[in-house]
Coordinates of C-alpha atoms in Angstrom, one line a residue:
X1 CA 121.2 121.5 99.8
X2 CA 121.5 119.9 96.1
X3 CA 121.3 116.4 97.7
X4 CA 118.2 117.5 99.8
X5 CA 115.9 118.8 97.1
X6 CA 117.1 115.8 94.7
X7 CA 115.8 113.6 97.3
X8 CA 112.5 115.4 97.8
X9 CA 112.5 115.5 94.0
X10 CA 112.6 111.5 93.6
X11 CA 110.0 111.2 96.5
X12 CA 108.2 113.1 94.7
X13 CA 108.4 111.3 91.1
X14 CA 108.0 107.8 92.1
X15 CA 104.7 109.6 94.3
X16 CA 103.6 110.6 91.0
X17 CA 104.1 107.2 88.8
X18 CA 102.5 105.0 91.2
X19 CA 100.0 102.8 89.6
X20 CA 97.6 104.7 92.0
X21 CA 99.1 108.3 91.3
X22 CA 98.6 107.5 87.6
X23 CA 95.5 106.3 87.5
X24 CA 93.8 109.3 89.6
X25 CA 95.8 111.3 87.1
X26 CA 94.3 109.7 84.0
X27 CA 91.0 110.7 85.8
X28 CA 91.7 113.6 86.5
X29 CA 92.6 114.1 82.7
X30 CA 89.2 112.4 81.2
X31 CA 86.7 114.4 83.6
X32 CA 89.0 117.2 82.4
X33 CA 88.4 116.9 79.0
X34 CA 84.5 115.6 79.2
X35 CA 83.6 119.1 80.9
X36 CA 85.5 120.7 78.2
X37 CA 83.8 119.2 75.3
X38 CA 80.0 119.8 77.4
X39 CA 80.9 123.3 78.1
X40 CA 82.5 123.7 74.1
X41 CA 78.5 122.1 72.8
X42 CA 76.7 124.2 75.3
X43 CA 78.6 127.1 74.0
X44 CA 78.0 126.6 70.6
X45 CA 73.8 126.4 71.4
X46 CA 73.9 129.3 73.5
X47 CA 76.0 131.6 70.2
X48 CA 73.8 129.9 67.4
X49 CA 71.0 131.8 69.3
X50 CA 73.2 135.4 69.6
X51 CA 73.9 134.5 65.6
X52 CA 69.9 134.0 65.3
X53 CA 69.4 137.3 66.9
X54 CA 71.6 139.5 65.4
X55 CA 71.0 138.5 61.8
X56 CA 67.2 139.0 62.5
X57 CA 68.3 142.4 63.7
X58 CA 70.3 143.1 60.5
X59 CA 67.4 142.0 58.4
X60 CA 64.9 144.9 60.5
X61 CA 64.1 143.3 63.6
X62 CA 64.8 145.8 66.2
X63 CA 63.4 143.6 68.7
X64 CA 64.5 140.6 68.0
X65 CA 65.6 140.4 71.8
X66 CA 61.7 140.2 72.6
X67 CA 60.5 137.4 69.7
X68 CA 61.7 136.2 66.4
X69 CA 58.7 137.5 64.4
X70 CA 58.2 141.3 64.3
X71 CA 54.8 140.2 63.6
X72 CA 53.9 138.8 67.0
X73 CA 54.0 142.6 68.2
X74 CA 51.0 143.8 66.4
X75 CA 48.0 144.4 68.9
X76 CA 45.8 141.7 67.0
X77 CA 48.4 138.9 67.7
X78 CA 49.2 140.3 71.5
X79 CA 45.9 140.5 72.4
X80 CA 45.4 136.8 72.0
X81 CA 48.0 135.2 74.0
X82 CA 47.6 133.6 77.3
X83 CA 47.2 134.5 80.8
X84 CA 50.3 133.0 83.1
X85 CA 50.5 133.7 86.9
X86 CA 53.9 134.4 88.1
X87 CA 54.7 132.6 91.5
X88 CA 58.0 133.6 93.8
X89 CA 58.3 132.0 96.6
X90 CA 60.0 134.3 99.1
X91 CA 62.0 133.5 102.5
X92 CA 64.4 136.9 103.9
X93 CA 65.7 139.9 101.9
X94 CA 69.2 140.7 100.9
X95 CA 71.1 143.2 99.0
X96 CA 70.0 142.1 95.0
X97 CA 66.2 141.6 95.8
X98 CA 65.4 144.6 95.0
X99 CA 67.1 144.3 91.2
X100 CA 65.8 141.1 90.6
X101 CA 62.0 142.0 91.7
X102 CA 61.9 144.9 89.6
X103 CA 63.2 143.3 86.2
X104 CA 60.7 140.3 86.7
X105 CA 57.9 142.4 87.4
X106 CA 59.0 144.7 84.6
X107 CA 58.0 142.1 81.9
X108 CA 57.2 143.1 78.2
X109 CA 55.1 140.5 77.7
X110 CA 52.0 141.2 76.1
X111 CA 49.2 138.9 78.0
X112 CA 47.7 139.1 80.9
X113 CA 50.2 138.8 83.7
X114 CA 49.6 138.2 87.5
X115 CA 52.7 138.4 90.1
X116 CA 52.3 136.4 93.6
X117 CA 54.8 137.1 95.9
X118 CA 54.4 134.4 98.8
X119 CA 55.9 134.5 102.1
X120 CA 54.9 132.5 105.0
X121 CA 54.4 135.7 107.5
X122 CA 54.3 138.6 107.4
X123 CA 57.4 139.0 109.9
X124 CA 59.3 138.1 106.9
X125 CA 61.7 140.8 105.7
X126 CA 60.7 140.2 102.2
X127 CA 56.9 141.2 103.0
X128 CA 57.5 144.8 103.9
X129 CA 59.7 145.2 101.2
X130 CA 57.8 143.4 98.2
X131 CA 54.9 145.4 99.6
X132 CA 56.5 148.7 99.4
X133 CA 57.8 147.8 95.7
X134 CA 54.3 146.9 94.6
X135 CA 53.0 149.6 96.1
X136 CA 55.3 152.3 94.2
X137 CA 54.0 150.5 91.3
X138 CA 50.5 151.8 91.9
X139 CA 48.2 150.2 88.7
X140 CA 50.9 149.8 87.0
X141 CA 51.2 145.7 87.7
X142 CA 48.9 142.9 88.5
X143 CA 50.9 141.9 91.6
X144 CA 49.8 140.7 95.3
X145 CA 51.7 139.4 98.5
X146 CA 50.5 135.9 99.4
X147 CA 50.9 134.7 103.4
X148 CA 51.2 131.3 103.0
X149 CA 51.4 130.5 106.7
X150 CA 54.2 127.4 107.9
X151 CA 54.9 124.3 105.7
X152 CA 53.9 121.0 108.2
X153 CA 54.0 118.2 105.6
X154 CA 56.7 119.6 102.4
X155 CA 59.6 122.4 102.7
X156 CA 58.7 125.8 103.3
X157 CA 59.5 126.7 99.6
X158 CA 56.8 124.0 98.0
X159 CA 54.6 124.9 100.7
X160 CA 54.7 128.4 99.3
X161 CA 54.5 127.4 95.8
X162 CA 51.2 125.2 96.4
X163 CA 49.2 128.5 98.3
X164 CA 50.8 130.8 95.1
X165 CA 48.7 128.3 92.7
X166 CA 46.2 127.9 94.5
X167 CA 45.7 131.5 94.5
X168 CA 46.5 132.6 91.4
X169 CA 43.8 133.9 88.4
X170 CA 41.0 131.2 87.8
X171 CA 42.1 131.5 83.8
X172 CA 45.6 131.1 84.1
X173 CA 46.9 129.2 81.2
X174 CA 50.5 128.5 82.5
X175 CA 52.7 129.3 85.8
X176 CA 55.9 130.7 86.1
X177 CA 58.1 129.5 89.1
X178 CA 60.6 131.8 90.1
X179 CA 63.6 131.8 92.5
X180 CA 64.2 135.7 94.2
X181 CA 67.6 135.4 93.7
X182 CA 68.0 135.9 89.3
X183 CA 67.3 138.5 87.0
X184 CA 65.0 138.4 84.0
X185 CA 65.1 139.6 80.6
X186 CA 62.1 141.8 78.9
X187 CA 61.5 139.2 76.7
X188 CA 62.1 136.1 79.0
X189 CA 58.0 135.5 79.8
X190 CA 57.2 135.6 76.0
X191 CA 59.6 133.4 75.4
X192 CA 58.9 130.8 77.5
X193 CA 55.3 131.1 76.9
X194 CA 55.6 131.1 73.0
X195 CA 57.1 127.3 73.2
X196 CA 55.0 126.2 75.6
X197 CA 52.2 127.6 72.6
X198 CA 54.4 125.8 70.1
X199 CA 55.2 122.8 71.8
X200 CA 51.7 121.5 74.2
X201 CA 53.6 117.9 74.3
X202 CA 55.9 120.5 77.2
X203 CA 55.4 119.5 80.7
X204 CA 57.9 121.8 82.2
X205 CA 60.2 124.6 80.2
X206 CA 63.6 125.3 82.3
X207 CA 66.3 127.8 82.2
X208 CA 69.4 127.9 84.3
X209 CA 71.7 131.1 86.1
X210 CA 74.9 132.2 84.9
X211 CA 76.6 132.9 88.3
X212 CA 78.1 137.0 88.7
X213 CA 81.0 136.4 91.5
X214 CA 81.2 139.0 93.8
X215 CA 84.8 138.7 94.1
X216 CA 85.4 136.2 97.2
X217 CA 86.8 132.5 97.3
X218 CA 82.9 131.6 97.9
X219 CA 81.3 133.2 95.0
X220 CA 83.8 131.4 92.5
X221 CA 83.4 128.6 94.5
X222 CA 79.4 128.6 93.7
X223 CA 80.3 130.0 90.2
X224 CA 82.9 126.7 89.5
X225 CA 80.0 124.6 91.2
X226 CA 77.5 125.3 89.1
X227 CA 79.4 125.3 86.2
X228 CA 79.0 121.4 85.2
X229 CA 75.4 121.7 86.0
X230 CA 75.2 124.3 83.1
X231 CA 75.8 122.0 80.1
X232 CA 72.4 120.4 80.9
X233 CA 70.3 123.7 80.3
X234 CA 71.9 124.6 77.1
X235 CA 70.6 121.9 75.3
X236 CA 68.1 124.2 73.3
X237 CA 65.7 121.9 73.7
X238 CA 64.5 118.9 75.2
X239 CA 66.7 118.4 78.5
X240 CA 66.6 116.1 81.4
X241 CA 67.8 118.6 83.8
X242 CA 65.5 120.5 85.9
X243 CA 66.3 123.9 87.8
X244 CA 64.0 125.2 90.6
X245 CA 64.4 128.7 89.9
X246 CA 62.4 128.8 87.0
X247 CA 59.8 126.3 85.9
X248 CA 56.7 127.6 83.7
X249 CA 54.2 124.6 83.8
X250 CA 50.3 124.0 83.0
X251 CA 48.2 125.8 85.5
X252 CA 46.0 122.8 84.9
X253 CA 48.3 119.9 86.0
X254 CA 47.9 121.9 89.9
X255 CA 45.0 122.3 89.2
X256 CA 43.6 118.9 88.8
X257 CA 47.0 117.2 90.0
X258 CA 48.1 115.7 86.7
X259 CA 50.7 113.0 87.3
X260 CA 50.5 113.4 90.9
X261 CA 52.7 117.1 91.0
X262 CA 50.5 118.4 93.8
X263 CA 50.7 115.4 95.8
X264 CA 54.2 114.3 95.1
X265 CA 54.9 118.0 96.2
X266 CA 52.6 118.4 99.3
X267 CA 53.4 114.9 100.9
X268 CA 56.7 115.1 102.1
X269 CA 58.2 116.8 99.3
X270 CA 61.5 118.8 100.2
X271 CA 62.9 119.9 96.8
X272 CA 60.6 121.1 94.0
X273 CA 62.8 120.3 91.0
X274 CA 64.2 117.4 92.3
X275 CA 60.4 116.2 92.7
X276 CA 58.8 117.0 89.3
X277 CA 61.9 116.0 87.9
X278 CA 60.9 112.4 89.2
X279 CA 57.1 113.1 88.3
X280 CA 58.4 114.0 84.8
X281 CA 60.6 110.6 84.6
X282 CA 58.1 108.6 86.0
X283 CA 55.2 109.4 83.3
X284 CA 57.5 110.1 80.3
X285 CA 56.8 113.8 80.3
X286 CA 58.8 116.7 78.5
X287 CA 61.4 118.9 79.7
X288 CA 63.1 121.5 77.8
X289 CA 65.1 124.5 78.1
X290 CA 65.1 127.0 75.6
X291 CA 68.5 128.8 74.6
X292 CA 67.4 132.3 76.0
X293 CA 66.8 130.7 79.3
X294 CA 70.3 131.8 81.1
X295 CA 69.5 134.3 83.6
X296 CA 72.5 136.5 85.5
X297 CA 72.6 135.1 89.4
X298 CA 74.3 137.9 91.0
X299 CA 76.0 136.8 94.0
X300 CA 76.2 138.4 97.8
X301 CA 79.1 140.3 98.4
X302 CA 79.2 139.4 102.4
X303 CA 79.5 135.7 101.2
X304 CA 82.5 134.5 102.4
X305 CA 83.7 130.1 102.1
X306 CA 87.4 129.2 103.1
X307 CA 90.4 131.4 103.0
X308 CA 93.3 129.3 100.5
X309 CA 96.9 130.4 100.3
X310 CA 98.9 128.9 97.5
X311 CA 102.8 128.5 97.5
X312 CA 105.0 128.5 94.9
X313 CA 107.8 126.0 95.3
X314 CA 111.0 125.8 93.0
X315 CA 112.2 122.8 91.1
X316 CA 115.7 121.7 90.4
X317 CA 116.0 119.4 87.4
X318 CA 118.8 117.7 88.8
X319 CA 118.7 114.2 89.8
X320 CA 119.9 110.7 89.9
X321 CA 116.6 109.8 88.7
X322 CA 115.9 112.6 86.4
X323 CA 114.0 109.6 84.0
X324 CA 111.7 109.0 86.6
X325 CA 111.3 112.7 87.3
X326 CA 110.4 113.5 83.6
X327 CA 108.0 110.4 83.2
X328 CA 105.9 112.1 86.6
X329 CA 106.4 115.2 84.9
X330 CA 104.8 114.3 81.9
X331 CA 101.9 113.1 83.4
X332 CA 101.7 116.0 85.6
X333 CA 102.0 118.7 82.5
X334 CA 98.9 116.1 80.6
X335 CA 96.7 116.9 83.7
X336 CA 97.8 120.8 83.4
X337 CA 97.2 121.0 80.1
X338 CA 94.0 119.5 80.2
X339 CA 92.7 121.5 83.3
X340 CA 94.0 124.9 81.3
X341 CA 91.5 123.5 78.1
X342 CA 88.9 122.7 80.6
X343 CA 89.4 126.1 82.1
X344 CA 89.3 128.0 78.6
X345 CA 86.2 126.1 77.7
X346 CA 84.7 127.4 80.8
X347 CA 85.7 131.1 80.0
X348 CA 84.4 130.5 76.7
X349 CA 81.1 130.0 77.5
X350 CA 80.8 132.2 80.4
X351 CA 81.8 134.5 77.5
X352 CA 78.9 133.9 75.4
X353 CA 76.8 133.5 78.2
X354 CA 77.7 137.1 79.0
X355 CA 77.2 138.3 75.9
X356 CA 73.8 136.6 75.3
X357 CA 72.3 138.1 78.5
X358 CA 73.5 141.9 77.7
X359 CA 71.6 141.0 74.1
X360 CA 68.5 139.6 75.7
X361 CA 68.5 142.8 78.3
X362 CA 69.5 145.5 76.2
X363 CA 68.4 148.5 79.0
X364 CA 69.9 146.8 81.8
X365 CA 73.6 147.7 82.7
X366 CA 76.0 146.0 80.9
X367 CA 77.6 142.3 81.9
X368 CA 81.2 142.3 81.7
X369 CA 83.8 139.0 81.5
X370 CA 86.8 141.2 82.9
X371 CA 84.6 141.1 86.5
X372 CA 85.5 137.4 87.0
X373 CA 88.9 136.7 88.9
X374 CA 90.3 133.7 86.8
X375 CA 92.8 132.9 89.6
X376 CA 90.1 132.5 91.8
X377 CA 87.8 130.3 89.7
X378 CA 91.4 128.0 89.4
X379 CA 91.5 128.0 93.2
X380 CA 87.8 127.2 93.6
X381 CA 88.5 124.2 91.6
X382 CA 90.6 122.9 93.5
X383 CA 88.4 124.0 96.8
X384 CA 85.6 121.9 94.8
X385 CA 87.1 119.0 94.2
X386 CA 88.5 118.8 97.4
X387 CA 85.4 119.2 99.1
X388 CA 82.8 117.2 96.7
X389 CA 84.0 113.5 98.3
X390 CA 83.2 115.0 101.8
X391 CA 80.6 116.4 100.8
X392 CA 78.7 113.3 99.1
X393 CA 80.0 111.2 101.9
X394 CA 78.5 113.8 104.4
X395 CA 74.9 113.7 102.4
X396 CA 75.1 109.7 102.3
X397 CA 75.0 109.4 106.1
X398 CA 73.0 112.2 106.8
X399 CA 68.9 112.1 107.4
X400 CA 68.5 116.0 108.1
X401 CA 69.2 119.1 105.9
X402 CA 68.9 122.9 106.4
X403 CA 67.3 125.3 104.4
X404 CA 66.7 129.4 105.1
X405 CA 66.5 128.4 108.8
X406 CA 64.5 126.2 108.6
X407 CA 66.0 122.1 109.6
X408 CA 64.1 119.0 107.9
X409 CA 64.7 115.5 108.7
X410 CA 63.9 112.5 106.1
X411 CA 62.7 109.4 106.1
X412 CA 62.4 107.8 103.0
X413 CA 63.2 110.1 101.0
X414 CA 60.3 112.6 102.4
X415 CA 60.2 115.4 104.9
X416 CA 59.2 113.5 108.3
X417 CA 59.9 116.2 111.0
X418 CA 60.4 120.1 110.5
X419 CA 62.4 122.0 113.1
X420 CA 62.2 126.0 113.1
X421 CA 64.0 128.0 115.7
X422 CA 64.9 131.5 115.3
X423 CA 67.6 130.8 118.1
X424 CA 69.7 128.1 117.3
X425 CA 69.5 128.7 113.4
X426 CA 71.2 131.1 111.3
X427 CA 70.1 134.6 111.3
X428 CA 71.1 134.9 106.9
X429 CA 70.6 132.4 104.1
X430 CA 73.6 130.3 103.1
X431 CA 74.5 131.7 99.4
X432 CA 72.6 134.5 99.3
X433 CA 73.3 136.2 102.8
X434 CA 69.9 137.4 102.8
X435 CA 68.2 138.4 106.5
X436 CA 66.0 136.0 107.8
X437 CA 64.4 137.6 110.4
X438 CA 64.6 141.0 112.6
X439 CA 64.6 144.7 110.7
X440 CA 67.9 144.7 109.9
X441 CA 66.2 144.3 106.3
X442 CA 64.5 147.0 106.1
X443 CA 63.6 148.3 102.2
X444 CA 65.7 151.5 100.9
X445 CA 64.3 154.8 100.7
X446 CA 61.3 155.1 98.7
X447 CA 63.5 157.3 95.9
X448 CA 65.0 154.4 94.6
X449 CA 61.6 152.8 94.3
X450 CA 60.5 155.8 92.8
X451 CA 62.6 155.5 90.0
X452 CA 61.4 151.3 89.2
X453 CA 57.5 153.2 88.3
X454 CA 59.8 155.8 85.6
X455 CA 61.2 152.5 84.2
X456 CA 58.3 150.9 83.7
X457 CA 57.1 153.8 81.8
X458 CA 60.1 153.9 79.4
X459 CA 59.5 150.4 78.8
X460 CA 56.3 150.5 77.7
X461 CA 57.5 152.2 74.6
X462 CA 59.3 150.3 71.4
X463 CA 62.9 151.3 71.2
X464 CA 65.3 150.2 68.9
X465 CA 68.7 148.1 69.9
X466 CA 71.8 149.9 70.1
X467 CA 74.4 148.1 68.7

């Protein structure tokens, strides 16, 4: 039995020390450490801005959540600030649509504010329900449901965007993009808008999710994916990373197509932030992303990805090679000890992250770090990194993708050819598991509606931070 495992034992070392073996380790270590240090700067601009708030707080402002200057809350400076249309694009309803409707339509900023909900029919689960929310909202809100009809030349999504802005208030000073699918903060309107105010050189202002795992292999899988992509967002400034899910532009760059956005968008267009993004490069523009600008993402709870079992399997130290052992050892514990810093970074800023968002939504319930499954987010990595060559090699070869449904086919780069059919295509959305079509999404009773109009209410009155 000795002789066995020793000989699985030197397999296994001179495996490890090949010029091959070492060099993917060496990799492995460097990309390691290079998301460890980008998650360790992004952390450090996300807490400057919790220090920023709290010692406002400490020096009287209660609300230092909503703006930096206690001032900008008096009627005289509220009164003057600028109109922005809200657009969200909508495609099928799922179990958090609710939440994240009512905390973006529940915005304590001061201007004059416009909601457009677009669908493209109104057999859309969303419709019904976005209607009924609206509706318990009575007077309350300045918010409409758009039919935008089907998409023929861009994806469904742009398409949607395009009718929202066409239709929104002649004296709209700004638009607000918004995904379904995150959660806002009071303040997060005013905050964007107040750069943009600062700032006119700003062509688009960003923001980015902080992932809430439901507690399958899939949601840390998405949470570990989009991990990376959040060092780009917390720049606290200017950034050259662009996130769909929120965009607040000039409502005059649709409006007269500045840079092209409306036609680069409406002619074949099949991602909207990979698109301005271009637009943006293209004519030199600005992007930034402000350090309040990390929204929570909660994720679907019926999402489920692969199913990984993990064995432990014991060592003996014995060996007629025990050198050669120790030297594959060695470069096996670097690459260990560089995924656990890499790890810790990553809990370090989901930390702040976490902490910054219960800050910024202070009557929301509270964010918690001891939800995430740390195990899990160690086996997603490995699902991830698995699964990104196949991936990239899968996307190299392939001229089609599909979306809600909903399967486009390129050409250059631009949507060609749109295929719908409720029959051959999935009946949810991928990460979201949100219905697509039937009544299986039909909206709760109207008590729990009943309650987002009481909210509302409470929010319309100054209250101090607790803590």
């Amino acid at each position: 039995m000795s002789g066995a495992i020793d000989s699985v034992l030197f397999s296994l070392s001179k495996a490890f020390c090949s010029p091959l073996a070492v060099f993917v380790q060496i990799q492995g270590c460097l990309i390691c450490l290079i998301l460890a240090l980008g998650w360790a700067c992004a952390a450090y601009v996300r807490n400057r801005e919790i220090r920023r708030i709290k010692d406002s707080m400490r020096a009287g402002n209660s609300l230092a959540f909503l703006c930096q200057d206690i001032n900008e809350l008096e009627h005289s400076y509220q009164a003057n600030l600028p109109r922005v249309s809200v657009v969200m694009p909508l495609k099928g309803f799922g179990e958090h649509n609710l939440h994240n409707w009512r905390s973006q339509v529940i915005s304590l900023y001061g201007g004059p504010l416009e909601f457009l909900f677009v669908v493209e029919s109104t057999e859309d689960p969303a419709y019904h329900a976005v209607s009924r929310l609206i509706s318990d909202f009575k007077d309350n809100i300045d918010a409409r449901v758009v039919v935008a009809g089907l998409s023929t030349t861009c994806s469904q999504k742009i398409h949607n965007q395009l009718v929202g802005v066409e239709k929104m208030h002649k004296d709209s000073k700004y638009v607000l993009f918004l995904d379904d699918d995150i959660r806002l903060h009071p303040g997060s309107i005013g905050a964007l808008t107040s750069e943009m105010e600062k700032n006119p050189e700003i062509f688009i202002q960003t923001g980015y999710p902080l992932d809430l795992p439901s507690g399958s292999l899939g949601s840390y899988c998405i949470y570990e994916y989009h991990m990376p992509c959040s060092m780009g967002f917390a720049t606290g400034g200017k950034t050259f990373f662009l996130w769909g899910g929120c965009m607040m532009m000039h409502a005059d760059d649709f409006r007269y197509d500045h840079c092209g956005v409306v036609s680069g968008l409406r002619d074949g267009g099949y991602s909207d932030d990979m698109t301005l993004a271009a637009v943006a490069g293209a004519h030199k523009k600005l992007i930034t992303s402000p350090p309040v600008a990390v929204f929570p993402h909660p994720l679907s709870s019926d999402l489920s990805f692969f199913k990984q079992h993990c064995e432990s399997i014991s060592k003996d130290m014995l060996g007629r090679k025990l050198h050669l052992f120790l030297m594959g050892l060695l470069l096996v514990s670097c690459l260990a000890a560089c995924t656990f810093i890499e790890l810790f970074s990553m809990w370090n800023l989901t930390r702040i992250e976490v902490h910054l968002c219960n800050i910024l939504s202070p009557e929301a319930p509270r964010l918690s770090l001891a939800t995430y499954n740390w195990v899990l987010v160690f086996i997603a990595m490995l699902v991830d990194n698995f699964l990104y060559p196949i991936s990239a090699f899968r996307s190299h070869f392939s001229q089609s993708i599909n979306w809600s449904g909903i399967r486009y086919y390129l050409k250059d780069g631009k949507i060609n050819k749109i295929e719908r059919s409720k029959d051959k295509g999935p009946k949810h959305t991928d990460l979201a598991w949100k219905h697509l079509y039937g009544k299986k999404a039909a909206p709760p009773k109207t008590f729990f509606l009943g309650g987002l109009l009481r909210s509302l209410e409470q929010w319309q009155q100054p209250k101090k931070f607790d803590g």
